[in-house]
Short mmCIF file of C-alpha atoms in Angstrom, two decimals:
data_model
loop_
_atom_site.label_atom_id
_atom_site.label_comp_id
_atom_site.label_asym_id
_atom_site.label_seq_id
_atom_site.Cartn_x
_atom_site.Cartn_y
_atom_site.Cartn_z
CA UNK A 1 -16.07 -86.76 27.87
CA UNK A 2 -14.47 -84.54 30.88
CA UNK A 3 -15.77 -84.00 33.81
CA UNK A 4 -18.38 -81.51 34.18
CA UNK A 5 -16.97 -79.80 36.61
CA UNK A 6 -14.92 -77.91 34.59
CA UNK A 7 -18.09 -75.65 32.88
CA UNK A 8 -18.52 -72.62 35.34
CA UNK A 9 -22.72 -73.07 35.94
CA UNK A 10 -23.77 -69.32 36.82
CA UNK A 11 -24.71 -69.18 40.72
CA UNK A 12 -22.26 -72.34 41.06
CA UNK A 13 -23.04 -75.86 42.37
CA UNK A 14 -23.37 -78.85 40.24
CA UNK A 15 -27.51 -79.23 41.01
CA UNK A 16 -30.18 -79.30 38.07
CA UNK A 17 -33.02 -81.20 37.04
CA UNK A 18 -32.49 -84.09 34.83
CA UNK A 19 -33.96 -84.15 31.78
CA UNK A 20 -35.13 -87.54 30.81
CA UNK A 21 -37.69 -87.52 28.35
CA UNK A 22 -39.08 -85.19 26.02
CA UNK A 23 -42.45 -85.61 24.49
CA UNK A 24 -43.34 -85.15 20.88
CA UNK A 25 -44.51 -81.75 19.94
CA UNK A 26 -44.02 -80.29 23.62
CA UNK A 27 -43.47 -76.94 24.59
CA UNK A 28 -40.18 -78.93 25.96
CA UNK A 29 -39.22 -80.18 22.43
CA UNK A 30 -39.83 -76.78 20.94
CA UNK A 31 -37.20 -75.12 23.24
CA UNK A 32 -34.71 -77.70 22.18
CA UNK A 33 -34.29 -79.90 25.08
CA UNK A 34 -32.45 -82.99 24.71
CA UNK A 35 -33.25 -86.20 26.95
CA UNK A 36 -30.61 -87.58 29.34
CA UNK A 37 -27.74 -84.64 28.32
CA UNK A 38 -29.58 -81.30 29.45
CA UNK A 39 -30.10 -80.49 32.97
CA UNK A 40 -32.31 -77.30 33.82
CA UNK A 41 -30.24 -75.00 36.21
CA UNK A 42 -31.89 -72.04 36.11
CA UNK A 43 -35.04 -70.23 35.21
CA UNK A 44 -35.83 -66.63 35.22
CA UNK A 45 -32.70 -66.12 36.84
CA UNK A 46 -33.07 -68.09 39.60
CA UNK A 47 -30.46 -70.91 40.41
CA UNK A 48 -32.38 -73.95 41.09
CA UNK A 49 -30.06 -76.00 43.25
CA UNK A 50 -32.56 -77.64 45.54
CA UNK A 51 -35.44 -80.21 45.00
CA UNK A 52 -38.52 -78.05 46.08
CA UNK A 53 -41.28 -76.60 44.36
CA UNK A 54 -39.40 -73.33 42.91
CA UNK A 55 -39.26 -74.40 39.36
CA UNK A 56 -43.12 -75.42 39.64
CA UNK A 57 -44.04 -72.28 41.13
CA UNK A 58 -42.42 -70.28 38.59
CA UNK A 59 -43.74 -72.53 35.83
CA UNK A 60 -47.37 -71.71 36.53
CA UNK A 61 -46.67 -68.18 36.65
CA UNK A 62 -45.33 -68.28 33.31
CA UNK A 63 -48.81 -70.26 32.21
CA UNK A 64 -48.80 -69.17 27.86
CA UNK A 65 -45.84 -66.56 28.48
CA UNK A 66 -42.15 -66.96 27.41
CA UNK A 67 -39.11 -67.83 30.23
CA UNK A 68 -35.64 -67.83 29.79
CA UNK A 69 -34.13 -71.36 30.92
CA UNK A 70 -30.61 -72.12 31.68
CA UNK A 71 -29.51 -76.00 30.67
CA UNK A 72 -25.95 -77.49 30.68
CA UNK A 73 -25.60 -80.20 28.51
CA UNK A 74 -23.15 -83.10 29.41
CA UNK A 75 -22.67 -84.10 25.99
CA UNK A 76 -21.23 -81.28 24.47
CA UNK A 77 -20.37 -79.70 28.28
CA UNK A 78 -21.52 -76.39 27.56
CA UNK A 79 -24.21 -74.09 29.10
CA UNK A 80 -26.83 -72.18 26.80
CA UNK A 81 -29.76 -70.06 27.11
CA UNK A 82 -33.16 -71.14 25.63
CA UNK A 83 -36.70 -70.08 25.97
CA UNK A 84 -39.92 -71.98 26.49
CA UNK A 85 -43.16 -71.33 26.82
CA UNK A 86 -45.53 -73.73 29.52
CA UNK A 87 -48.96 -74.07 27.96
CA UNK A 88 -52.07 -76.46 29.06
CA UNK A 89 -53.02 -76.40 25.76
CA UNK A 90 -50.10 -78.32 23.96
CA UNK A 91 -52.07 -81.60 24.15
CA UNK A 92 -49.89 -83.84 26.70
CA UNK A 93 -49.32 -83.57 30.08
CA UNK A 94 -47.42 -81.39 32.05
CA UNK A 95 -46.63 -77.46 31.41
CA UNK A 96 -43.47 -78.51 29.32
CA UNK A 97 -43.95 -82.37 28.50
CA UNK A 98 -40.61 -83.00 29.98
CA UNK A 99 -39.73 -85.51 32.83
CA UNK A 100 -37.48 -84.57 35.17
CA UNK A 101 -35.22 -85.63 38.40
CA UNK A 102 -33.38 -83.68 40.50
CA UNK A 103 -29.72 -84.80 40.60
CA UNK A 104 -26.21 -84.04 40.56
CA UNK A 105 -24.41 -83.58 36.95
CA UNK A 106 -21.24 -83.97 38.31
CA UNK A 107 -19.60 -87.54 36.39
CA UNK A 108 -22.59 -87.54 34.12
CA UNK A 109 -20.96 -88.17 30.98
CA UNK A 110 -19.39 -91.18 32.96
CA UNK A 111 -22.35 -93.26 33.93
CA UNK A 112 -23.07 -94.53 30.03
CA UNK A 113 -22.34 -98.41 28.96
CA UNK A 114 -20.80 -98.85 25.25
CA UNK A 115 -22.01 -101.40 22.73
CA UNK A 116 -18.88 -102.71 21.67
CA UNK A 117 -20.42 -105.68 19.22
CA UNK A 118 -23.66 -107.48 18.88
CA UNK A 119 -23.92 -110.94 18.21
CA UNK A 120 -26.54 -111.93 15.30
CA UNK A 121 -29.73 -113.35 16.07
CA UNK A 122 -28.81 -112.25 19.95
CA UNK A 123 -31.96 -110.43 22.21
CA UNK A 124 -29.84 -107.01 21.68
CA UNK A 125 -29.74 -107.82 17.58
CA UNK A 126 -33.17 -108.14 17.72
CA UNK A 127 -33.88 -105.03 19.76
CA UNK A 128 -31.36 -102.69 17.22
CA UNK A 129 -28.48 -102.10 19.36
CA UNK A 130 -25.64 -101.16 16.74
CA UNK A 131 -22.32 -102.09 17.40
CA UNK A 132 -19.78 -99.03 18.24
CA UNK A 133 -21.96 -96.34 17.74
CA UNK A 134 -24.63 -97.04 20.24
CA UNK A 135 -24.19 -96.00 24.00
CA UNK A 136 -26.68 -97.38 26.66
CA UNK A 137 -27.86 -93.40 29.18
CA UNK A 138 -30.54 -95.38 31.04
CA UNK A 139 -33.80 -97.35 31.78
CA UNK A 140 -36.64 -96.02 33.79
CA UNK A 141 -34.66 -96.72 37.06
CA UNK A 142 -31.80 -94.65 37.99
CA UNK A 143 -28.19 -96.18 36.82
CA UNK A 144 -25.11 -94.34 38.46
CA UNK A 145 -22.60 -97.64 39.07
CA UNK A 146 -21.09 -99.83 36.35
CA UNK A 147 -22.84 -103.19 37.89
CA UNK A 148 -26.49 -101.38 38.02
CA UNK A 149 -26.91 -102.18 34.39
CA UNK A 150 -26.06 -105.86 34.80
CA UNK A 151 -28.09 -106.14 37.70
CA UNK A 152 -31.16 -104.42 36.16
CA UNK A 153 -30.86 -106.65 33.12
CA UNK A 154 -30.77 -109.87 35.31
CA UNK A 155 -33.42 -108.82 37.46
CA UNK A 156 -35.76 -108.54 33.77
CA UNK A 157 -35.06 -112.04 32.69
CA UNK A 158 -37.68 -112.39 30.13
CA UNK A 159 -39.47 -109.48 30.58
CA UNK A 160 -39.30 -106.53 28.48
CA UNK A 161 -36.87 -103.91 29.38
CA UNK A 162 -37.04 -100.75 28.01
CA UNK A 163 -33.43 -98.84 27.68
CA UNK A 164 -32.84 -95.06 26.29
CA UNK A 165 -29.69 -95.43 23.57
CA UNK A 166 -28.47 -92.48 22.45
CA UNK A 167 -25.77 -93.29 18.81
CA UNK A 168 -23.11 -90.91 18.12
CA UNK A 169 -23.71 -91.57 14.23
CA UNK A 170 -27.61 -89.83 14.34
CA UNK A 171 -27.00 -88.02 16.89
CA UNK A 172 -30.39 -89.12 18.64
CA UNK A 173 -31.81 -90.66 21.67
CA UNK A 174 -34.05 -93.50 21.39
CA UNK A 175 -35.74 -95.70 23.50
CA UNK A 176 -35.26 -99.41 23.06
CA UNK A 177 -36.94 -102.45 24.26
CA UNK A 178 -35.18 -105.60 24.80
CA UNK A 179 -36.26 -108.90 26.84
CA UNK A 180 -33.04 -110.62 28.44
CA UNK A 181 -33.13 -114.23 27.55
CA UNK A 182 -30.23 -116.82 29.23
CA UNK A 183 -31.34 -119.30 26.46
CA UNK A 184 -31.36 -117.20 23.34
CA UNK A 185 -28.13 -119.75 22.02
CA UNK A 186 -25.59 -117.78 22.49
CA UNK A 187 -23.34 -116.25 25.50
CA UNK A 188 -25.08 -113.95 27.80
CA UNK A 189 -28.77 -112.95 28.19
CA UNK A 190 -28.10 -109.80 25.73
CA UNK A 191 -25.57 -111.19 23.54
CA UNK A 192 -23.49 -108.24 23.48
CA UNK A 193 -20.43 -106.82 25.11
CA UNK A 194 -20.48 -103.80 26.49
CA UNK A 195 -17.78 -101.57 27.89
CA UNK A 196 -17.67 -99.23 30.80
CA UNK A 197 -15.28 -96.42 31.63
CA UNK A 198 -12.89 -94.05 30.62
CA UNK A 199 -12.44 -95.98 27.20
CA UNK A 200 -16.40 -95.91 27.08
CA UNK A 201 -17.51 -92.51 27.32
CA UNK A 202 -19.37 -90.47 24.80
CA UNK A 203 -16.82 -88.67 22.44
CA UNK A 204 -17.06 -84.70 23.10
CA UNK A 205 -19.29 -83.37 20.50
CA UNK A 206 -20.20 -79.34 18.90
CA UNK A 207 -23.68 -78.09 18.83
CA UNK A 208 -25.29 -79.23 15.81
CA UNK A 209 -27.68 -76.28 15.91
CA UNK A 210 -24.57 -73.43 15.94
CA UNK A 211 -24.12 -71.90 12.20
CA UNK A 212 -21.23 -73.16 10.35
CA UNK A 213 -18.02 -71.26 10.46
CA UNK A 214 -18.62 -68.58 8.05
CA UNK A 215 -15.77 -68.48 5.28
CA UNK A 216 -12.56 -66.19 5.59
CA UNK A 217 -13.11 -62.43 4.01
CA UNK A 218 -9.87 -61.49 1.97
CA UNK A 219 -9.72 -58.29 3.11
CA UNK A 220 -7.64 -55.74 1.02
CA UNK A 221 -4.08 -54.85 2.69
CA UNK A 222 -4.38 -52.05 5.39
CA UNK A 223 -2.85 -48.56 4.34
CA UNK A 224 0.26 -48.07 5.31
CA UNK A 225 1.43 -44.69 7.39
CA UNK A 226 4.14 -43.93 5.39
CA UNK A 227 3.57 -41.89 2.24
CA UNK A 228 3.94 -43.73 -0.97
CA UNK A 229 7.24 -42.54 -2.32
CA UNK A 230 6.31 -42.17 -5.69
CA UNK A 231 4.28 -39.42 -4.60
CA UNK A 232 7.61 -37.34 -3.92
CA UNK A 233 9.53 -38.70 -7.19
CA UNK A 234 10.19 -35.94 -9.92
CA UNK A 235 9.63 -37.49 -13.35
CA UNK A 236 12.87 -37.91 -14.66
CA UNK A 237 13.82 -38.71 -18.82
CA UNK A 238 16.43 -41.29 -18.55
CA UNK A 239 18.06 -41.70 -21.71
CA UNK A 240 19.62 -44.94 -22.69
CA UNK A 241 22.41 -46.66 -20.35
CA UNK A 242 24.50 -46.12 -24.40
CA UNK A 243 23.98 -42.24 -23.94
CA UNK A 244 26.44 -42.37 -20.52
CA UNK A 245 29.93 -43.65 -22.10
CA UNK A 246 32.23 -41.52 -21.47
CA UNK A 247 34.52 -40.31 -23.74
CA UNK A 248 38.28 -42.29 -23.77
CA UNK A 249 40.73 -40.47 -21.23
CA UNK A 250 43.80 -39.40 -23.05
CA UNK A 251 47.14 -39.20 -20.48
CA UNK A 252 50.67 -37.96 -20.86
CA UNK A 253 53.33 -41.11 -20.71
CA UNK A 254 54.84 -40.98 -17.15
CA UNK A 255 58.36 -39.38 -17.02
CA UNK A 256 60.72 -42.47 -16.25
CA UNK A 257 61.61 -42.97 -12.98
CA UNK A 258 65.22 -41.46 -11.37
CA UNK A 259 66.33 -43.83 -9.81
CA UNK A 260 65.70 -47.70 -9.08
CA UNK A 261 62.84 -47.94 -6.42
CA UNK A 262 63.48 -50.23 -3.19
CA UNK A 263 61.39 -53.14 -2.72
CA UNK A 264 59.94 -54.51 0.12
CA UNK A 265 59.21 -58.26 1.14
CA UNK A 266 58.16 -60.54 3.89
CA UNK A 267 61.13 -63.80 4.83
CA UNK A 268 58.67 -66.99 4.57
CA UNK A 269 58.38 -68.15 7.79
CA UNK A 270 57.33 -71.61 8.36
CA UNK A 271 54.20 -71.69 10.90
CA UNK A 272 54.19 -72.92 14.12
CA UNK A 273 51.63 -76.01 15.15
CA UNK A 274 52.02 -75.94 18.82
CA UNK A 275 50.47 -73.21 20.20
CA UNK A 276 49.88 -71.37 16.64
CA UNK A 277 51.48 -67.94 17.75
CA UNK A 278 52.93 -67.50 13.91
CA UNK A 279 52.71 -65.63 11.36
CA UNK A 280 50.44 -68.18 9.62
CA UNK A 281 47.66 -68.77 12.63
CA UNK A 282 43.93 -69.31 12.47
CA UNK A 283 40.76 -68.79 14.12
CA UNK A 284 37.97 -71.03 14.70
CA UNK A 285 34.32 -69.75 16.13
CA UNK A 286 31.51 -72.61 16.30
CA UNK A 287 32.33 -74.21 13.14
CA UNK A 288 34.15 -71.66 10.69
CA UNK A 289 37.48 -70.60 10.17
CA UNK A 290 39.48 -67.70 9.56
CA UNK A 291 42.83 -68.12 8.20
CA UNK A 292 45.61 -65.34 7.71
CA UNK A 293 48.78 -66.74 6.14
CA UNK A 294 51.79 -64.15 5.95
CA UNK A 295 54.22 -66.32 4.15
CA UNK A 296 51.68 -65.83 0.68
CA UNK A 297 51.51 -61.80 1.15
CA UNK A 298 54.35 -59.57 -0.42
CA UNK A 299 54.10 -56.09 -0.52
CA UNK A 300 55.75 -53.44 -3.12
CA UNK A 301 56.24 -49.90 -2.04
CA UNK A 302 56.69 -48.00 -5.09
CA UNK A 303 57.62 -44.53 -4.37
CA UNK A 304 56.33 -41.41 -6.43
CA UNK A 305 59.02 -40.14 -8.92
CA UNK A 306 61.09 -37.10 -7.64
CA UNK A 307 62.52 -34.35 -9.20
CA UNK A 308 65.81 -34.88 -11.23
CA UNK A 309 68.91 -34.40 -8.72
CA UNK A 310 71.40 -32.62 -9.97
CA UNK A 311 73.62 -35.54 -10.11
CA UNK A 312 73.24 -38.69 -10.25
CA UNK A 313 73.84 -41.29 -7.18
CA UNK A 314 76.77 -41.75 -5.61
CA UNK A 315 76.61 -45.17 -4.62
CA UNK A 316 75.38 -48.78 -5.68
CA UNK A 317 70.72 -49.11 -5.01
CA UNK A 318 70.66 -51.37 -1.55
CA UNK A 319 68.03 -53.99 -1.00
CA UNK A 320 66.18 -53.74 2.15
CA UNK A 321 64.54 -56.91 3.32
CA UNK A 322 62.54 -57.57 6.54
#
């Protein structure tokens, strides 16, 4: 998870009130609070961002009537509005059930320890720490360093301890209660490894309680602006392509020519390689060619036929060639 800091908390600051536990059937639980992720930054409005007696005050005032609160939740690092109602009558203590600590949210997500395997038979087997999935948020003391777990756990040394374990398969928070023991037969007084850091942190998870992405609608194609052209088509009967041939030309034999017609032709020229200013030269953009080659053209000027001369030519036909 990222640091919190990066979720803009209306009326700024990076103050709330911890939420740490959340008592069955609670106004607290009925509003959706979630132990150890949600921290309270505002109610009615107001940006609670000092430890006083402004979140009490208001609570009282709101004794069996509905107020808007404003949590942030490290897990999923977003900020949502819910609404709870404090009541005397729920059957536990407090106006919400809830207990809170006022705190800083800022590195949150960082301060968990990961299960990374369980020995069997170990004091952590037997409390139900699962390997992987389980991530240690707490005890009833405060835990914001990497050595305060081991030092909490040493200073319990066959005592009880009880730990809040939230697992990323369930999705819950549980309490858990587990009596370190130096002599259980195994390495450690837990017989587990656990990881802290960067490596260790809670992967970023959605709101479960957001609807599912609805489906795509296929939605028919817009209209187009431009008119559909068959509107404007005249209804034509085409006959058959066979109903087109035309008829066969008939043409007069051409009168036969006058006088022998001079031809025309280009010398072959042999192309130069050096600098390929030739007749024959080529071009070559970014990978094709173009190639003209004179010495393969010839051309034939044929002229039109004249009208008879009088008399015929005088002298022998000459051959003209370029």
């Amino acid at each position: 998870m990222g640091n919190s800091e990066s979720v803009p908390i209306p009326g700024g600051g990076t103050e709330g009130y911890h939420v740490l536990r959340v008592q069955d059937n609670s106004p607290g639980q009925a509003a959706g609070l979630e132990p150890f992720f949600d921290f309270i930054v505002s109610i009615g409005n107001i940006r609670l961002d000092k430890d006083n007696d402004t979140m009490k005050e208001i609570l009282k005032q709101h004794v069996e009537k509905p107020i808007e609160l404003t949590v942030y939740n490290s897990k999923t690092q977003t900020v949502r509005q819910t609404t709870v109602v404090p009541s005397e009558l729920w059957g536990g203590q407090g106006l919400l059930g809830v207990s809170i600590r006022f705190c800083s949210f800022d590195g949150a997500s960082q301060h968990v320890w990961h299960v990374v395997s369980v020995q069997p038979n170990s004091p952590a087997s037997i409390a139900g720490l699962q390997s992987n999935s389980d991530y240690i948020l707490g005890a009833e003391s405060v835990l914001n360093q990497a050595d305060d777990l081991i030092a909490l756990v040493q200073a319990n040394e066959g005592k009880p301890l009880k730990l809040y374990v939230y697992n990323v398969d369930s999705d819950i928070v549980r309490e858990v209660s587990l009596t370190p023991n130096s002599a259980w037969g195994g390495e450690g007084c837990l017989g587990c490894d656990i990881g802290y850091g960067y490596l260790h942190r809670i992967p970023i998870s959605v709101d479960r309680s957001k609807s599912p992405i609805p489906p795509p609608v296929n939605k028919p194609p817009a209209p187009s602006s431009f008119p559909d052209p068959s509107q404007f088509a005249a209804p034509v009967n085409i006959p058959p392509p066979s109903n087109f041939a035309p008829p066969p030309a008939t043409f007069p034999p051409a009168p036969p020519p006058a006088f022998t017609p001079q031809s025309t032709s280009t010398p072959m020229v042999q192309p130069q390689t050096s600098n390929g200013s030739t007749d024959g030269h080529s071009h070559t953009h970014d990978g094709h060619g173009h190639s003209h080659n004179h010495e393969s053209h010839s051309h034939s000027h044929t002229p039109s036929p004249a009208p008879a001369p009088a008399q015929a030519p005088q002298g022998p036909q000459q051959s003209v060639s370029s």
